[in-house]
PDB file of C-alpha atoms in Angstrom:
ATOM      1  CA  MET A   1     109.673  74.201 101.028  1.00  0.00           C
ATOM      2  CA  THR A   2     111.173  74.175  97.577  1.00  0.00           C
ATOM      3  CA  THR A   3     112.514  77.577  96.648  1.00  0.00           C
ATOM      4  CA  ALA A   4     112.561  79.018  93.182  1.00  0.00           C
ATOM      5  CA  PRO A   5     115.720  77.819  91.326  1.00  0.00           C
ATOM      6  CA  LYS A   6     118.448  80.266  90.477  1.00  0.00           C
ATOM      7  CA  ASN A   7     118.532  81.726  86.984  1.00  0.00           C
ATOM      8  CA  GLN A   8     122.186  82.724  86.899  1.00  0.00           C
ATOM      9  CA  GLN A   9     123.320  79.753  84.759  1.00  0.00           C
ATOM     10  CA  ASN A  10     120.447  80.245  82.318  1.00  0.00           C
ATOM     11  CA  GLN A  11     121.315  83.911  81.985  1.00  0.00           C
ATOM     12  CA  LYS A  12     124.986  83.044  81.417  1.00  0.00           C
ATOM     13  CA  ASN A  13     124.092  80.528  78.702  1.00  0.00           C
ATOM     14  CA  GLN A  14     121.797  83.033  77.013  1.00  0.00           C
ATOM     15  CA  LYS A  15     124.533  85.667  76.998  1.00  0.00           C
ATOM     16  CA  SER A  16     126.980  83.129  75.568  1.00  0.00           C
ATOM     17  CA  GLN A  17     124.558  82.216  72.825  1.00  0.00           C
ATOM     18  CA  LYS A  18     124.034  85.857  71.909  1.00  0.00           C
ATOM     19  CA  SER A  19     127.779  86.478  71.739  1.00  0.00           C
ATOM     20  CA  GLN A  20     128.425  83.634  69.263  1.00  0.00           C
ATOM     21  CA  LYS A  21     128.455  84.535  65.582  1.00  0.00           C
ATOM     22  CA  ASN A  22     126.127  82.566  63.396  1.00  0.00           C
ATOM     23  CA  PRO A  23     126.515  83.226  59.679  1.00  0.00           C
ATOM     24  CA  GLN A  24     123.165  81.673  58.945  1.00  0.00           C
ATOM     25  CA  ASN A  25     121.384  84.013  61.346  1.00  0.00           C
ATOM     26  CA  GLN A  26     123.238  86.960  59.891  1.00  0.00           C
ATOM     27  CA  GLN A  27     121.948  86.017  56.468  1.00  0.00           C
ATOM     28  CA  ASN A  28     118.381  85.455  57.729  1.00  0.00           C
ATOM     29  CA  PRO A  29     117.236  88.162  60.195  1.00  0.00           C
ATOM     30  CA  GLN A  30     113.685  86.771  60.150  1.00  0.00           C
ATOM     31  CA  SER A  31     114.964  83.399  61.421  1.00  0.00           C
ATOM     32  CA  THR A  32     116.878  85.157  64.205  1.00  0.00           C
ATOM     33  CA  ALA A  33     113.751  87.006  65.315  1.00  0.00           C
ATOM     34  CA  ARG A  34     111.771  83.763  65.399  1.00  0.00           C
ATOM     35  CA  GLU A  35     114.441  82.095  67.528  1.00  0.00           C
ATOM     36  CA  ARG A  36     114.471  84.991  69.973  1.00  0.00           C
ATOM     37  CA  LEU A  37     110.693  84.855  70.271  1.00  0.00           C
ATOM     38  CA  LYS A  38     110.829  81.102  70.860  1.00  0.00           C
ATOM     39  CA  GLN A  39     113.478  81.524  73.572  1.00  0.00           C
ATOM     40  CA  ALA A  40     111.404  84.215  75.297  1.00  0.00           C
ATOM     41  CA  GLN A  41     108.313  82.005  75.240  1.00  0.00           C
ATOM     42  CA  GLN A  42     110.259  79.062  76.679  1.00  0.00           C
ATOM     43  CA  ALA A  43     111.686  81.255  79.476  1.00  0.00           C
ATOM     44  CA  GLU A  44     108.215  82.541  80.324  1.00  0.00           C
ATOM     45  CA  ALA A  45     106.844  78.999  80.435  1.00  0.00           C
ATOM     46  CA  ARG A  46     109.634  77.896  82.789  1.00  0.00           C
ATOM     47  CA  THR A  47     108.928  80.834  85.124  1.00  0.00           C
ATOM     48  CA  ALA A  48     105.192  80.082  85.201  1.00  0.00           C
ATOM     49  CA  LYS A  49     105.907  76.423  85.944  1.00  0.00           C
ATOM     50  CA  ARG A  50     108.142  77.335  88.887  1.00  0.00           C
ATOM     51  CA  ARG A  51     105.470  79.643  90.311  1.00  0.00           C
ATOM     52  CA  ARG A  52     102.803  76.956  90.019  1.00  0.00           C
ATOM     53  CA  GLY A  53     105.107  74.440  91.669  1.00  0.00           C
ATOM     54  CA  LEU A  54     105.783  76.767  94.613  1.00  0.00           C
ATOM     55  CA  THR A  55     102.102  77.468  95.241  1.00  0.00           C
ATOM     56  CA  ILE A  56     101.073  73.830  94.895  1.00  0.00           C
ATOM     57  CA  GLY A  57     103.917  72.665  97.116  1.00  0.00           C
ATOM     58  CA  VAL A  58     102.946  75.017  99.921  1.00  0.00           C
ATOM     59  CA  SER A  59      99.262  74.124  99.570  1.00  0.00           C
ATOM     60  CA  ILE A  60      99.976  70.417  99.847  1.00  0.00           C
ATOM     61  CA  ALA A  61     102.195  70.892 102.890  1.00  0.00           C
ATOM     62  CA  ALA A  62      99.598  73.065 104.561  1.00  0.00           C
ATOM     63  CA  ALA A  63      96.726  70.725 103.835  1.00  0.00           C
ATOM     64  CA  VAL A  64      98.038  67.246 104.466  1.00  0.00           C
ATOM     65  CA  ALA A  65     101.432  67.208 106.185  1.00  0.00           C
ATOM     66  CA  VAL A  66     100.882  65.701 109.632  1.00  0.00           C
ATOM     67  CA  LEU A  67     103.596  65.068 112.190  1.00  0.00           C
ATOM     68  CA  ALA A  68     103.661  62.462 114.912  1.00  0.00           C
ATOM     69  CA  GLY A  69     102.576  65.141 117.383  1.00  0.00           C
ATOM     70  CA  GLY A  70      99.466  65.788 115.338  1.00  0.00           C
ATOM     71  CA  THR A  71     100.343  69.297 114.176  1.00  0.00           C
ATOM     72  CA  ALA A  72      99.734  70.020 110.517  1.00  0.00           C
ATOM     73  CA  LEU A  73     102.542  72.198 109.268  1.00  0.00           C
ATOM     74  CA  ALA A  74     101.916  75.161 107.056  1.00  0.00           C
ATOM     75  CA  VAL A  75     105.579  75.642 106.235  1.00  0.00           C
ATOM     76  CA  ALA A  76     108.914  73.907 106.400  1.00  0.00           C
ATOM     77  CA  GLY A  77     110.994  76.949 107.219  1.00  0.00           C
ATOM     78  CA  ALA A  78     110.863  80.411 108.713  1.00  0.00           C
ATOM     79  CA  SER A  79     110.803  83.664 106.820  1.00  0.00           C
ATOM     80  CA  LYS A  80     113.593  86.153 106.760  1.00  0.00           C
ATOM     81  CA  ASP A  81     113.235  89.172 109.004  1.00  0.00           C
ATOM     82  CA  ASP A  82     112.371  92.348 107.124  1.00  0.00           C
ATOM     83  CA  GLY A  83     114.882  94.461 109.006  1.00  0.00           C
ATOM     84  CA  THR A  84     112.343  96.437 111.020  1.00  0.00           C
ATOM     85  CA  ALA A  85     112.560  94.337 114.177  1.00  0.00           C
ATOM     86  CA  THR A  86     114.474  96.652 116.468  1.00  0.00           C
ATOM     87  CA  ALA A  87     114.652  97.179 120.180  1.00  0.00           C
ATOM     88  CA  SER A  88     112.969 100.548 119.645  1.00  0.00           C
ATOM     89  CA  ALA A  89     109.939  99.047 117.874  1.00  0.00           C
ATOM     90  CA  VAL A  90     106.718 100.535 119.230  1.00  0.00           C
ATOM     91  CA  ALA A  91     104.790  97.846 121.098  1.00  0.00           C
ATOM     92  CA  PRO A  92     101.033  98.174 121.537  1.00  0.00           C
ATOM     93  CA  ALA A  93      99.455  98.373 124.948  1.00  0.00           C
ATOM     94  CA  ASN A  94      98.193  95.153 126.556  1.00  0.00           C
ATOM     95  CA  THR A  95     101.051  92.859 125.560  1.00  0.00           C
ATOM     96  CA  SER A  96     102.344  90.395 128.138  1.00  0.00           C
ATOM     97  CA  PRO A  97     104.160  92.179 131.004  1.00  0.00           C
ATOM     98  CA  ALA A  98     106.915  89.580 130.757  1.00  0.00           C
ATOM     99  CA  ASP A  99     107.354  89.695 126.972  1.00  0.00           C
ATOM    100  CA  ASP A 100     105.921  92.301 124.629  1.00  0.00           C
ATOM    101  CA  THR A 101     105.894  89.820 121.726  1.00  0.00           C
ATOM    102  CA  VAL A 102     103.216  87.675 123.414  1.00  0.00           C
ATOM    103  CA  VAL A 103      99.479  88.415 123.557  1.00  0.00           C
ATOM    104  CA  VAL A 104      97.685  86.984 126.587  1.00  0.00           C
ATOM    105  CA  TYR A 105      93.927  86.377 126.568  1.00  0.00           C
ATOM    106  CA  GLY A 106      92.053  85.196 129.647  1.00  0.00           C
ATOM    107  CA  LYS A 107      92.363  85.459 133.406  1.00  0.00           C
ATOM    108  CA  ALA A 108      95.861  86.256 134.609  1.00  0.00           C
ATOM    109  CA  ASP A 109      95.520  83.858 137.561  1.00  0.00           C
ATOM    110  CA  ALA A 110      94.301  80.913 135.470  1.00  0.00           C
ATOM    111  CA  PRO A 111      95.949  77.664 136.666  1.00  0.00           C
ATOM    112  CA  HIS A 112      97.094  76.612 133.194  1.00  0.00           C
ATOM    113  CA  THR A 113      98.528  78.205 130.044  1.00  0.00           C
ATOM    114  CA  LEU A 114      97.579  77.350 126.480  1.00  0.00           C
ATOM    115  CA  SER A 115     100.272  78.499 124.044  1.00  0.00           C
ATOM    116  CA  VAL A 116      98.998  78.960 120.499  1.00  0.00           C
ATOM    117  CA  TYR A 117     101.372  79.452 117.544  1.00  0.00           C
ATOM    118  CA  GLU A 118      99.683  80.816 114.432  1.00  0.00           C
ATOM    119  CA  ASP A 119     100.131  82.691 111.158  1.00  0.00           C
ATOM    120  CA  PHE A 120      97.128  84.675 109.947  1.00  0.00           C
ATOM    121  CA  ARG A 121      97.617  83.315 106.397  1.00  0.00           C
ATOM    122  CA  CYS A 122      97.870  79.681 107.540  1.00  0.00           C
ATOM    123  CA  PRO A 123      94.931  77.663 106.106  1.00  0.00           C
ATOM    124  CA  VAL A 124      95.349  74.882 108.689  1.00  0.00           C
ATOM    125  CA  CYS A 125      95.103  77.473 111.473  1.00  0.00           C
ATOM    126  CA  GLN A 126      91.903  78.680 109.851  1.00  0.00           C
ATOM    127  CA  ALA A 127      90.543  75.140 109.758  1.00  0.00           C
ATOM    128  CA  PHE A 128      91.286  74.644 113.462  1.00  0.00           C
ATOM    129  CA  GLU A 129      89.763  78.027 114.354  1.00  0.00           C
ATOM    130  CA  THR A 130      86.617  77.158 112.420  1.00  0.00           C
ATOM    131  CA  SER A 131      86.320  73.737 114.035  1.00  0.00           C
ATOM    132  CA  ALA A 132      87.248  74.423 117.665  1.00  0.00           C
ATOM    133  CA  GLY A 133      87.967  78.148 118.010  1.00  0.00           C
ATOM    134  CA  LYS A 134      84.836  78.980 119.989  1.00  0.00           C
ATOM    135  CA  THR A 135      85.579  76.203 122.455  1.00  0.00           C
ATOM    136  CA  VAL A 136      89.194  77.329 122.829  1.00  0.00           C
ATOM    137  CA  GLN A 137      87.930  80.768 123.826  1.00  0.00           C
ATOM    138  CA  GLN A 138      85.145  79.401 126.052  1.00  0.00           C
ATOM    139  CA  LEU A 139      87.587  77.391 128.159  1.00  0.00           C
ATOM    140  CA  ALA A 140      89.711  80.514 128.596  1.00  0.00           C
ATOM    141  CA  ASP A 141      86.693  82.631 129.491  1.00  0.00           C
ATOM    142  CA  GLN A 142      85.653  80.200 132.220  1.00  0.00           C
ATOM    143  CA  GLY A 143      89.167  80.200 133.665  1.00  0.00           C
ATOM    144  CA  ASP A 144      90.439  76.739 132.749  1.00  0.00           C
ATOM    145  CA  TYR A 145      93.540  78.332 131.241  1.00  0.00           C
ATOM    146  CA  LYS A 146      94.814  81.583 129.774  1.00  0.00           C
ATOM    147  CA  ILE A 147      95.875  81.756 126.123  1.00  0.00           C
ATOM    148  CA  GLU A 148      99.272  83.020 125.004  1.00  0.00           C
ATOM    149  CA  TYR A 149      99.367  83.883 121.316  1.00  0.00           C
ATOM    150  CA  HIS A 150     102.704  83.591 119.486  1.00  0.00           C
ATOM    151  CA  LEU A 151     102.225  84.929 115.988  1.00  0.00           C
ATOM    152  CA  ALA A 152     104.284  84.329 112.853  1.00  0.00           C
ATOM    153  CA  THR A 153     104.701  85.781 109.366  1.00  0.00           C
ATOM    154  CA  PHE A 154     106.586  83.002 107.567  1.00  0.00           C
ATOM    155  CA  LEU A 155     103.922  82.450 104.934  1.00  0.00           C
ATOM    156  CA  ASP A 156     104.773  85.803 103.357  1.00  0.00           C
ATOM    157  CA  GLY A 157     108.126  84.299 102.448  1.00  0.00           C
ATOM    158  CA  ASN A 158     106.644  81.033 101.180  1.00  0.00           C
ATOM    159  CA  LEU A 159     103.644  82.395  99.323  1.00  0.00           C
ATOM    160  CA  GLY A 160     104.897  85.860  98.454  1.00  0.00           C
ATOM    161  CA  GLY A 161     103.402  89.169  99.529  1.00  0.00           C
ATOM    162  CA  LYS A 162     103.092  90.880 102.886  1.00  0.00           C
ATOM    163  CA  GLY A 163      99.681  89.782 104.189  1.00  0.00           C
ATOM    164  CA  SER A 164     100.901  88.030 107.335  1.00  0.00           C
ATOM    165  CA  ARG A 165     103.011  91.008 108.412  1.00  0.00           C
ATOM    166  CA  THR A 166     100.371  93.601 107.566  1.00  0.00           C
ATOM    167  CA  ALA A 167      97.634  91.632 109.331  1.00  0.00           C
ATOM    168  CA  LEU A 168      99.845  91.178 112.392  1.00  0.00           C
ATOM    169  CA  ALA A 169     100.605  94.909 112.513  1.00  0.00           C
ATOM    170  CA  ALA A 170      96.857  95.615 112.290  1.00  0.00           C
ATOM    171  CA  ALA A 171      96.250  93.079 115.061  1.00  0.00           C
ATOM    172  CA  GLY A 172      98.757  95.073 117.115  1.00  0.00           C
ATOM    173  CA  ALA A 173      96.634  98.164 116.571  1.00  0.00           C
ATOM    174  CA  ALA A 174      93.604  96.178 117.743  1.00  0.00           C
ATOM    175  CA  LEU A 175      95.524  94.991 120.801  1.00  0.00           C
ATOM    176  CA  ASN A 176      96.328  98.598 121.615  1.00  0.00           C
ATOM    177  CA  GLU A 177      92.575  99.151 121.856  1.00  0.00           C
ATOM    178  CA  GLY A 178      92.144  96.170 124.197  1.00  0.00           C
ATOM    179  CA  VAL A 179      92.762  92.424 124.476  1.00  0.00           C
ATOM    180  CA  ASP A 180      89.091  91.713 123.754  1.00  0.00           C
ATOM    181  CA  LYS A 181      89.328  93.827 120.601  1.00  0.00           C
ATOM    182  CA  PHE A 182      92.427  91.879 119.545  1.00  0.00           C
ATOM    183  CA  LYS A 183      90.658  88.552 120.070  1.00  0.00           C
ATOM    184  CA  ALA A 184      87.591  89.647 118.125  1.00  0.00           C
ATOM    185  CA  PHE A 185      89.719  90.985 115.260  1.00  0.00           C
ATOM    186  CA  HIS A 186      91.801  87.789 115.348  1.00  0.00           C
ATOM    187  CA  ASP A 187      88.606  85.787 114.824  1.00  0.00           C
ATOM    188  CA  VAL A 188      87.394  88.062 112.023  1.00  0.00           C
ATOM    189  CA  LEU A 189      90.694  87.652 110.169  1.00  0.00           C
ATOM    190  CA  TYR A 190      90.413  83.874 110.225  1.00  0.00           C
ATOM    191  CA  ALA A 191      86.754  84.000 109.228  1.00  0.00           C
ATOM    192  CA  ASN A 192      87.761  86.070 106.185  1.00  0.00           C
ATOM    193  CA  GLN A 193      91.109  84.484 105.344  1.00  0.00           C
ATOM    194  CA  PRO A 194      91.907  84.858 101.621  1.00  0.00           C
ATOM    195  CA  ALA A 195      93.003  81.976  99.429  1.00  0.00           C
ATOM    196  CA  GLU A 196      96.677  81.033  99.674  1.00  0.00           C
ATOM    197  CA  SER A 197      97.333  82.366  96.192  1.00  0.00           C
ATOM    198  CA  GLU A 198      95.966  85.799  97.157  1.00  0.00           C
ATOM    199  CA  ASP A 199      97.627  88.429  99.322  1.00  0.00           C
ATOM    200  CA  GLY A 200      94.361  89.959 100.502  1.00  0.00           C
ATOM    201  CA  PHE A 201      95.652  90.869 103.955  1.00  0.00           C
ATOM    202  CA  GLY A 202      98.390  92.932 102.337  1.00  0.00           C
ATOM    203  CA  ASP A 203      95.826  95.672 101.634  1.00  0.00           C
ATOM    204  CA  VAL A 204      95.343  97.932 104.679  1.00  0.00           C
ATOM    205  CA  ASN A 205      92.040  99.209 103.320  1.00  0.00           C
ATOM    206  CA  HIS A 206      90.719  95.655 103.263  1.00  0.00           C
ATOM    207  CA  LEU A 207      91.895  95.147 106.842  1.00  0.00           C
ATOM    208  CA  LEU A 208      90.121  98.340 107.883  1.00  0.00           C
ATOM    209  CA  ASP A 209      86.939  97.073 106.240  1.00  0.00           C
ATOM    210  CA  LEU A 210      87.224  93.833 108.219  1.00  0.00           C
ATOM    211  CA  ALA A 211      87.853  95.803 111.405  1.00  0.00           C
ATOM    212  CA  GLY A 212      84.427  97.346 110.904  1.00  0.00           C
ATOM    213  CA  GLN A 213      82.965  93.950 111.864  1.00  0.00           C
ATOM    214  CA  VAL A 214      84.321  94.369 115.413  1.00  0.00           C
ATOM    215  CA  PRO A 215      82.076  96.751 117.378  1.00  0.00           C
ATOM    216  CA  GLY A 216      83.980  99.722 118.729  1.00  0.00           C
ATOM    217  CA  LEU A 217      87.338  98.780 117.182  1.00  0.00           C
ATOM    218  CA  LYS A 218      87.541 101.189 114.271  1.00  0.00           C
ATOM    219  CA  THR A 219      88.457 104.274 116.269  1.00  0.00           C
ATOM    220  CA  GLU A 220      90.415 107.192 114.846  1.00  0.00           C
ATOM    221  CA  ALA A 221      93.534 105.979 116.672  1.00  0.00           C
ATOM    222  CA  PHE A 222      93.146 102.431 115.340  1.00  0.00           C
ATOM    223  CA  THR A 223      92.598 103.612 111.780  1.00  0.00           C
ATOM    224  CA  LYS A 224      95.647 105.865 111.923  1.00  0.00           C
ATOM    225  CA  ALA A 225      97.826 103.107 113.405  1.00  0.00           C
ATOM    226  CA  VAL A 226      96.844 100.680 110.641  1.00  0.00           C
ATOM    227  CA  THR A 227      97.214 103.254 107.874  1.00  0.00           C
ATOM    228  CA  ASP A 228     100.568 104.538 109.151  1.00  0.00           C
ATOM    229  CA  GLY A 229     101.921 101.067 109.931  1.00  0.00           C
ATOM    230  CA  THR A 230     102.630 102.079 113.518  1.00  0.00           C
ATOM    231  CA  TYR A 231     103.150  98.497 114.671  1.00  0.00           C
ATOM    232  CA  LYS A 232     105.100  97.113 111.703  1.00  0.00           C
ATOM    233  CA  GLY A 233     108.280  97.097 113.771  1.00  0.00           C
ATOM    234  CA  TRP A 234     106.497  95.283 116.577  1.00  0.00           C
ATOM    235  CA  ALA A 235     105.104  92.749 114.099  1.00  0.00           C
ATOM    236  CA  ALA A 236     108.650  92.054 112.863  1.00  0.00           C
ATOM    237  CA  LYS A 237     109.810  91.633 116.452  1.00  0.00           C
ATOM    238  CA  VAL A 238     106.983  89.190 117.152  1.00  0.00           C
ATOM    239  CA  SER A 239     107.884  87.265 114.005  1.00  0.00           C
ATOM    240  CA  THR A 240     111.527  87.086 115.061  1.00  0.00           C
ATOM    241  CA  ALA A 241     110.479  85.709 118.454  1.00  0.00           C
ATOM    242  CA  PHE A 242     108.459  82.998 116.702  1.00  0.00           C
ATOM    243  CA  ASN A 243     111.415  82.104 114.495  1.00  0.00           C
ATOM    244  CA  LYS A 244     113.554  81.632 117.601  1.00  0.00           C
ATOM    245  CA  SER A 245     110.918  79.614 119.475  1.00  0.00           C
ATOM    246  CA  GLY A 246     111.845  76.262 117.980  1.00  0.00           C
ATOM    247  CA  VAL A 247     108.311  75.810 116.618  1.00  0.00           C
ATOM    248  CA  SER A 248     108.524  74.813 112.968  1.00  0.00           C
ATOM    249  CA  GLY A 249     104.916  75.067 111.835  1.00  0.00           C
ATOM    250  CA  THR A 250     101.405  76.203 112.543  1.00  0.00           C
ATOM    251  CA  PRO A 251      99.072  75.615 114.179  1.00  0.00           C
ATOM    252  CA  THR A 252     101.072  74.422 117.162  1.00  0.00           C
ATOM    253  CA  VAL A 253      99.200  74.291 120.458  1.00  0.00           C
ATOM    254  CA  LYS A 254     100.788  73.521 123.821  1.00  0.00           C
ATOM    255  CA  LEU A 255      99.121  73.156 127.211  1.00  0.00           C
ATOM    256  CA  ASP A 256     101.563  73.883 130.033  1.00  0.00           C
ATOM    257  CA  GLY A 257     104.357  73.127 127.591  1.00  0.00           C
ATOM    258  CA  LYS A 258     102.926  69.812 126.381  1.00  0.00           C
ATOM    259  CA  GLN A 259     102.062  69.778 122.692  1.00  0.00           C
ATOM    260  CA  LEU A 260      98.465  68.886 121.856  1.00  0.00           C
ATOM    261  CA  ALA A 261      97.539  66.990 118.706  1.00  0.00           C
ATOM    262  CA  VAL A 262      94.923  69.449 117.468  1.00  0.00           C
ATOM    263  CA  ILE A 263      95.070  67.987 113.952  1.00  0.00           C
ATOM    264  CA  GLY A 264      94.091  64.337 113.814  1.00  0.00           C
ATOM    265  CA  GLN A 265      95.948  61.604 111.971  1.00  0.00           C
ATOM    266  CA  ASP A 266      93.236  61.885 109.311  1.00  0.00           C
ATOM    267  CA  GLY A 267      94.319  65.482 108.671  1.00  0.00           C
ATOM    268  CA  LYS A 268      91.139  66.944 110.173  1.00  0.00           C
ATOM    269  CA  PRO A 269      91.148  69.476 113.030  1.00  0.00           C
ATOM    270  CA  LEU A 270      89.616  68.548 116.375  1.00  0.00           C
ATOM    271  CA  THR A 271      86.037  69.514 117.054  1.00  0.00           C
ATOM    272  CA  GLY A 272      85.160  71.571 120.102  1.00  0.00           C
ATOM    273  CA  ASP A 273      84.120  68.495 122.085  1.00  0.00           C
ATOM    274  CA  GLN A 274      87.266  66.632 121.111  1.00  0.00           C
ATOM    275  CA  PHE A 275      89.412  69.579 122.130  1.00  0.00           C
ATOM    276  CA  THR A 276      87.674  69.830 125.515  1.00  0.00           C
ATOM    277  CA  ALA A 277      88.229  66.133 126.138  1.00  0.00           C
ATOM    278  CA  LEU A 278      91.907  66.459 125.189  1.00  0.00           C
ATOM    279  CA  VAL A 279      92.379  69.397 127.563  1.00  0.00           C
ATOM    280  CA  LYS A 280      90.746  67.536 130.455  1.00  0.00           C
ATOM    281  CA  GLN A 281      92.843  64.465 129.747  1.00  0.00           C
ATOM    282  CA  THR A 282      96.031  66.551 129.669  1.00  0.00           C
ATOM    283  CA  ILE A 283      95.408  68.421 132.923  1.00  0.00           C
ATOM    284  CA  GLY A 284      93.868  65.431 134.644  1.00  0.00           C
ATOM    285  CA  GLY A 285      90.433  66.946 134.954  1.00  0.00           C
TER     286      GLY A 285
END
C-alpha cells in the first residue's frame, strides 16, 4: 500500500522561506499575513489529498485485487507490532493446545483442517462470511473438517485506528468463555463490520454492545476482560504469528495446506454451494 509521504523536505523549505528577508514583506505586513494564510491552506489541502488517497487505495485493493490463487487481498503489507506481544502475554482459555495463537473450532478428530486467515476489519472477509460463512461452519459442525482461525490486525496500520486489535482482544475474551462463544461473537463482528473509513471496533463500549447479541456471552468476567484489555498482549502475539505465517492478505483459506480460491476471478466470493463443491473436489469426496 502507498504510505503517506514524508514532510521533512516541505518543513525544511518552509523554514528556509521564513528565514529569508524580504524587504517587500517587511514593508507590507498585510501581504505577509495573506501569504502565510495561503501557505497554510495549501498545506492543509495536500494533507487531505494524501488521506483520501490512502483510504481509496486500500479500498480498491480490498475490493478488486485478485491473485491467481483466487484470494482477494485486503492489504499489501503487514502492520508493525505494537510492542505488547510478549512471552508473558495472558492467553485466553480454549486456544489450540499446540499453539496459543490459533483458535480451533470443530471436532478435534476431524479428518481435515481448514485454515482461515482473517482480519476483523477486512471487507473482503466480511463478503466471504456473508456469502458462505454458514456453510463453512456447517461443514465443521458435521465433522468434515475442523477450522483453525489465524487472525490479523494489519488493517489498523493501513486504515488507521485500533479496531482490529481491540476486536481481536475482545474475541479473546469471548474465547475464554468458550469456543462456541468465540465463533458466535466472530460472526456478530462480521455482521456489524463498520465502513473502512470508520474505526468502530476501536470503541470497547461498542464491542460490549455487540457482545449482547450473543446469548450468555456478556458475563461479568467477559465485560471486565474487554474493559481492562486483558487480552491485548495475546492479540498482539496472534498478530505477530500472522505476520510470520507467510500469508500476505485476507481472506486466505487453506484446506490441509492447499489454498482454496474462495474469491472468484470475477471478484465475488463463493456461495455456500460453491464452497461445498470446492471442498469435496479438494478432498476427493
